[in-house]
């Protein structure tokens, strides 16, 4: 069994757990700490350190994977759609490594979720192009081709009717605009049809907390591509970050 800690940084909470990266099971409890107000880099790093401590991962040098809601390239965070702008251009991976006193694996949150689904979930063994989207505060996306992750797809930011897609179609947009399932599904229909025409995927996977209510909105969509809920939902980021940390 290869153990690793997976940490998933979000706008409201920072979640973590110890993971068996062979089976994809959580080993022990999942801990969630509130994201510090304003989401400033140093405060977030401190909270991650505290979380790793609470998970018992400080002393034993267990591998750590961290996922974050922004473009992550060469260890730097290059965007900040729903987090503090201070992250843009920051050597974020190094900050975490300094605090945790070890190398970590640092990755975009949707990419971690997509990787988890391809290793342990709805995309396991699926050939061709799988496109996972997470519907939350924003829209995250992950492209997986024959099990290989193509990072930083950022398909939540394609333009639809001249507007950023996630601003109209995320779960936060549903809440903000008080949309019922039917009204939200209309926006989702447009969004997924556009993705279909751009990428011709073989499978869509829908993640994020709202995917637990998939029966309320996925049957309202008419697409060429099969569309299924994620298996791991809110734990997918933790599992994927942990798996990537050990190269599982
Ligand atoms: C960000 C992505 C992130 C997604 C989900 C988007 O606003 O641009 O990097 O994966 O939100 O958190």
mmCIF file of C-alpha atoms and ligand atoms in Angstrom, residues 9 68-72 79-82 108-111 134 136-141 152 154 156-157 164 166, ligand 1:
data_model
loop_
_atom_site.group_PDB
_atom_site.id
_atom_site.type_symbol
_atom_site.label_atom_id
_atom_site.label_comp_id
_atom_site.label_asym_id
_atom_site.label_seq_id
_atom_site.Cartn_x
_atom_site.Cartn_y
_atom_site.Cartn_z
ATOM 1 C CA UNK A 9 -7.783 23.923 -1.366
ATOM 2 C CA UNK A 68 -5.662 24.431 -6.016
ATOM 3 C CA UNK A 69 -8.389 26.264 -8.018
ATOM 4 C CA UNK A 70 -6.127 27.946 -10.584
ATOM 5 C CA UNK A 71 -3.837 27.211 -13.515
ATOM 6 C CA UNK A 72 -0.734 25.504 -12.117
ATOM 7 C CA UNK A 79 -4.597 32.591 -12.578
ATOM 8 C CA UNK A 80 -7.045 33.512 -9.814
ATOM 9 C CA UNK A 81 -10.656 33.421 -10.991
ATOM 10 C CA UNK A 82 -12.183 32.880 -7.543
ATOM 11 C CA UNK A 108 -5.041 22.255 -10.480
ATOM 12 C CA UNK A 109 -8.118 21.088 -8.497
ATOM 13 C CA UNK A 110 -10.170 19.886 -11.474
ATOM 14 C CA UNK A 111 -7.143 18.069 -12.890
ATOM 15 C CA UNK A 134 -16.735 20.328 -11.752
ATOM 16 C CA UNK A 136 -19.121 24.626 -8.041
ATOM 17 C CA UNK A 137 -18.162 28.235 -7.362
ATOM 18 C CA UNK A 138 -16.518 28.123 -10.769
ATOM 19 C CA UNK A 139 -16.371 25.456 -13.447
ATOM 20 C CA UNK A 140 -13.253 23.344 -13.427
ATOM 21 C CA UNK A 141 -12.309 21.014 -16.253
ATOM 22 C CA UNK A 152 -4.862 23.093 -17.273
ATOM 23 C CA UNK A 154 -9.666 25.800 -18.157
ATOM 24 C CA UNK A 156 -14.907 26.860 -17.540
ATOM 25 C CA UNK A 157 -13.795 30.078 -19.151
ATOM 26 C CA UNK A 164 -17.471 33.751 -19.335
ATOM 27 C CA UNK A 166 -18.671 29.746 -15.437
HETATM 28 C C1 LIG B 1 -10.529 28.160 -12.244
HETATM 29 C C2 LIG B 1 -10.016 26.759 -12.447
HETATM 30 C C3 LIG B 1 -10.574 25.833 -11.385
HETATM 31 C C4 LIG B 1 -12.085 25.939 -11.327
HETATM 32 C C5 LIG B 1 -12.698 25.085 -10.232
HETATM 33 C C6 LIG B 1 -12.052 28.138 -12.186
HETATM 34 O O1 LIG B 1 -12.527 29.424 -11.959
HETATM 35 O O2 LIG B 1 -10.131 29.000 -13.306
HETATM 36 O O3 LIG B 1 -8.599 26.744 -12.421
HETATM 37 O O4 LIG B 1 -10.194 24.514 -11.680
HETATM 38 O O5 LIG B 1 -12.491 27.282 -11.131
HETATM 39 O O6 LIG B 1 -12.228 25.431 -8.977
#
